[in-house]
XYZ file of C-alpha atoms in Angstrom:
311
model
C 0.000 0.000 0.000
C 1.394 3.373 -1.019
C 1.668 5.791 1.880
C -0.195 9.022 1.248
C 1.819 12.195 1.383
C 0.545 15.315 3.106
C 0.819 18.585 1.243
C 0.150 21.921 2.914
C -1.351 24.769 0.922
C -0.148 27.938 2.628
C -2.146 31.149 2.223
C -1.275 34.593 3.576
C -4.567 36.279 4.508
C -4.216 40.051 4.160
C -6.849 41.256 6.618
C -8.266 44.626 5.576
C -10.944 45.114 8.246
C -12.815 43.669 11.228
C -16.492 42.713 10.835
C -19.145 44.476 12.951
C -19.488 43.262 16.565
C -22.676 41.285 15.864
C -20.785 39.260 13.231
C -17.737 38.798 15.463
C -19.972 37.545 18.283
C -21.543 34.907 16.036
C -18.705 33.825 13.753
C -15.460 35.493 14.775
C -13.159 37.826 12.870
C -12.085 37.434 9.263
C -9.330 34.863 9.931
C -11.904 32.580 11.597
C -14.536 33.195 8.898
C -12.114 32.556 6.029
C -10.611 29.489 7.658
C -14.045 27.935 8.257
C -15.016 28.589 4.613
C -11.809 27.125 3.180
C -11.891 24.059 5.431
C -15.510 23.396 4.425
C -14.581 23.852 0.773
C -11.609 21.497 1.144
C -13.809 18.832 2.742
C -16.222 19.073 -0.202
C -13.580 18.110 -2.794
C -13.767 14.393 -3.702
C -10.297 12.832 -3.790
C -8.868 9.385 -4.539
C -7.299 7.509 -1.658
C -3.896 7.600 -3.369
C -3.915 11.373 -3.820
C -1.933 13.610 -1.487
C -3.677 14.489 1.742
C -4.217 18.253 1.678
C -4.037 20.669 4.580
C -4.841 24.372 4.204
C -2.871 26.710 6.440
C -4.053 30.312 6.732
C -1.705 32.937 8.219
C -3.340 36.330 8.914
C -1.579 39.667 8.436
C -3.267 42.834 9.742
C -2.514 45.302 6.953
C -4.609 48.136 8.428
C -3.749 48.505 12.115
C -0.363 46.788 12.216
C 0.846 47.317 8.649
C 1.993 43.701 8.471
C 2.673 41.785 5.259
C 4.669 38.676 4.355
C 8.171 40.043 3.840
C 10.305 39.638 0.735
C 12.248 36.756 2.243
C 9.101 34.806 3.092
C 7.825 35.205 -0.447
C 11.154 34.499 -2.113
C 11.643 31.308 -0.097
C 8.256 29.955 -1.182
C 6.590 30.066 2.228
C 3.248 31.179 0.784
C 1.435 29.747 -2.214
C -1.029 32.627 -2.347
C -2.020 35.938 -0.864
C -5.748 36.385 -0.265
C -7.125 39.886 0.362
C -10.283 40.124 2.478
C -13.285 42.384 2.299
C -13.458 45.739 4.055
C -15.928 48.532 4.793
C -13.326 50.930 3.399
C -13.172 52.055 -0.236
C -10.336 50.862 -2.456
C -10.147 54.210 -4.277
C -9.403 56.245 -1.126
C -5.966 57.810 -0.654
C -5.176 56.087 2.636
C -1.615 55.155 3.672
C -2.497 51.529 4.433
C -4.550 51.105 1.248
C -1.812 52.694 -0.859
C 0.728 50.338 0.656
C -1.566 47.362 0.094
C -2.012 48.242 -3.593
C 1.749 48.675 -3.993
C 2.355 45.350 -2.247
C -0.053 43.505 -4.553
C 1.589 45.045 -7.623
C 5.010 43.988 -6.312
C 3.875 40.408 -5.704
C 2.400 40.218 -9.182
C 5.584 41.494 -10.856
C 8.394 40.160 -8.672
C 6.932 37.021 -7.081
C 4.938 35.619 -9.996
C 4.496 32.094 -8.641
C 2.534 33.482 -5.672
C -1.146 33.403 -6.609
C -3.250 36.483 -5.844
C -6.874 36.134 -4.705
C -9.166 39.083 -3.965
C -12.601 39.008 -2.310
C -14.958 42.048 -2.467
C -12.695 44.898 -1.273
C -9.851 42.558 -2.162
C -11.232 42.308 -5.710
C -11.328 46.103 -5.900
C -7.858 46.789 -4.465
C -6.330 44.121 -6.727
C -8.010 45.827 -9.687
C -6.559 49.154 -8.544
C -3.101 47.585 -8.186
C -3.383 46.319 -11.761
C -4.313 49.764 -13.076
C -8.122 49.567 -13.250
C -10.630 52.116 -11.947
C -12.735 51.659 -8.802
C -15.551 53.987 -7.745
C -18.751 54.392 -5.753
C -21.629 52.846 -7.691
C -23.959 55.847 -7.542
C -26.272 54.540 -10.264
C -26.587 50.890 -9.271
C -26.288 51.277 -5.508
C -25.941 48.446 -3.038
C -25.854 44.740 -3.825
C -26.608 42.817 -0.619
C -27.666 39.185 -0.356
C -27.334 36.304 -2.781
C -27.148 37.449 -6.406
C -27.037 35.474 -9.626
C -24.029 36.616 -11.662
C -23.989 35.879 -15.374
C -20.928 33.768 -16.127
C -18.754 34.419 -19.140
C -17.258 31.502 -21.046
C -13.963 32.207 -19.270
C -15.768 32.339 -15.928
C -17.364 28.928 -16.439
C -13.995 27.507 -17.407
C -11.938 29.042 -14.599
C -14.492 28.429 -11.841
C -15.382 24.903 -12.950
C -18.970 25.460 -14.087
C -20.449 23.408 -16.916
C -21.391 24.812 -20.297
C -25.069 24.581 -19.404
C -24.597 26.539 -16.161
C -25.292 30.199 -16.868
C -24.934 31.787 -13.431
C -22.802 31.863 -10.317
C -24.714 32.482 -7.079
C -22.841 34.435 -4.438
C -23.544 36.492 -1.323
C -22.828 40.179 -1.896
C -22.376 43.206 0.364
C -20.968 46.200 -1.504
C -21.678 49.576 -3.069
C -18.252 50.337 -4.576
C -17.319 48.511 -7.746
C -14.683 48.027 -10.436
C -15.587 49.757 -13.707
C -13.137 48.086 -16.101
C -11.340 44.779 -16.455
C -7.616 45.265 -15.772
C -5.390 45.049 -18.815
C -4.589 41.467 -19.801
C -7.282 40.003 -17.546
C -10.470 38.120 -18.407
C -13.962 38.934 -17.135
C -15.477 36.056 -15.152
C -19.007 37.210 -14.326
C -21.318 40.213 -14.248
C -24.598 41.600 -12.906
C -26.713 44.448 -14.208
C -25.713 46.678 -11.282
C -22.001 45.822 -11.303
C -20.757 44.397 -14.616
C -17.263 43.498 -13.328
C -18.026 40.741 -10.808
C -14.661 39.041 -11.105
C -11.600 38.691 -13.291
C -8.606 36.437 -13.791
C -5.100 36.832 -15.150
C -3.620 33.715 -16.727
C -0.040 32.520 -16.784
C 1.587 31.832 -20.148
C 1.559 28.113 -19.260
C -1.339 26.118 -17.891
C -0.100 25.044 -14.456
C 3.137 26.569 -13.136
C 4.489 25.108 -9.884
C 3.476 26.545 -6.545
C 6.086 28.364 -4.438
C 5.967 25.681 -1.734
C 6.919 22.965 -4.230
C 9.371 25.060 -6.260
C 11.038 26.493 -3.151
C 10.843 29.965 -4.654
C 8.335 32.604 -5.738
C 10.286 33.422 -8.894
C 10.327 31.882 -12.353
C 13.165 29.396 -12.204
C 11.913 26.665 -14.485
C 8.487 27.636 -15.730
C 7.271 24.092 -16.175
C 3.914 22.488 -15.595
C 3.455 21.067 -12.118
C 2.073 17.545 -12.318
C 0.587 16.911 -8.879
C -3.115 16.177 -8.860
C -3.345 15.790 -12.627
C -4.281 12.865 -14.824
C -4.447 12.213 -18.554
C -7.043 14.974 -18.976
C -4.518 17.541 -17.760
C -4.732 20.185 -15.037
C -7.917 22.131 -14.390
C -8.127 25.577 -16.038
C -8.010 27.299 -12.633
C -4.401 26.105 -12.333
C -3.480 28.601 -15.060
C -4.592 31.614 -12.981
C -2.004 33.919 -11.452
C -4.733 36.281 -10.242
C -8.404 35.558 -9.570
C -10.937 37.842 -7.885
C -14.641 38.022 -7.118
C -16.768 40.996 -6.099
C -19.025 38.839 -3.942
C -18.325 37.069 -0.660
C -18.055 33.285 -1.059
C -16.950 33.127 2.587
C -20.284 34.609 3.758
C -23.506 32.710 4.369
C -27.041 33.704 5.342
C -26.195 34.149 9.025
C -23.269 36.486 8.366
C -25.055 38.555 5.717
C -28.155 38.849 7.909
C -26.024 40.203 10.755
C -24.370 42.674 8.368
C -27.758 43.884 7.127
C -28.945 44.604 10.663
C -25.661 46.366 11.469
C -25.914 48.585 8.388
C -29.565 49.367 9.133
C -28.750 50.374 12.709
C -25.952 52.636 11.438
C -28.346 54.296 8.999
C -26.395 53.088 5.977
C -29.461 51.396 4.444
C -33.207 51.948 4.913
C -35.729 49.608 6.517
C -37.298 48.942 3.114
C -33.905 47.980 1.706
C -33.276 45.822 4.774
C -36.375 43.716 4.111
C -35.411 43.110 0.475
C -31.807 42.293 1.418
C -32.884 39.846 4.131
C -35.008 37.996 1.599
C -32.042 37.824 -0.784
C -29.717 36.599 1.963
C -31.903 33.499 2.356
C -31.429 32.456 -1.264
C -28.988 29.643 -2.194
C -25.367 30.504 -2.905
C -22.287 28.722 -4.246
C -19.820 29.692 -1.513
C -18.403 26.213 -0.896
C -18.167 25.465 -4.608
C -16.340 28.734 -5.223
C -13.941 27.975 -2.380
C -13.166 24.661 -4.069
C -12.427 26.556 -7.298
C -9.916 28.767 -5.496
C -8.309 25.655 -4.011
C -8.146 24.132 -7.504
C -6.184 27.252 -8.461
C -3.709 26.108 -5.786
C -3.465 22.571 -7.118
C -6.166 20.892 -5.024
C -8.075 19.087 -7.754
C -10.991 16.666 -7.390
C -10.826 13.133 -8.682
C -11.950 12.827 -12.294
C -13.751 9.486 -11.844
C -15.734 7.715 -9.130
C -13.749 4.536 -9.756
C -10.902 4.086 -7.263
C -7.761 3.619 -9.331
């Protein structure tokens, strides 16, 4: 019997905010929320018994209050396979010292540590877009998107996120009023809604599945070959070709979290009671959070088995 190896997927979580107290009381801060989402997503991925056992390790960095980031040495030595930028109540277009530094950091990772994957969620999606030269603004015309929305998938979105050709929409919890107005240069649009047409984007590598920093021992292009772990004769999943992937929505949120956010925003006077009722109804609708988490893990080489037959 072949002994299974254990492979650790290491993610640096760049924490850009703290949720409101009513969310923290129920579900914890962002590191706890993101870890619970990723662990649930990992558990949902069907694997063969001979495949590597996967562990996901999330290391939080408070980029707002402490100004902490993985340093150049950590990145260069391949200690992190990805950086993941969280949501925030702040606006990615504001001229704030911490936000400016975050955008500069993302741009540096993209250019100088290309094997490190970049993932952005909500505010993270927006600040990554800014770092890549795209415009972010307050959505004065469309307004808020809160609750579970159906986003129209592009062909590239279906491919990268693992949706079938017959699947037209991605369902995701939303909580935002700012939005990205253009796809960054060289990137592909993944999904859209009427209110916010840029619901996600991806930037592909020139090859379909470069190695991860943890396996290459570096974040730089040494030998830009295809990594073969988790693949079979059908080849690696398309998500493995993504250097950058973002979504405007919150796959890490569920009905309980979004409901708490709606009440918090209503109490602060950010949204009206009429809006609250509509948003609460939306929050109860189905969403694809776990499936989307699995797609991000596929980006990091955690692929499902291709057949139900144990090989």
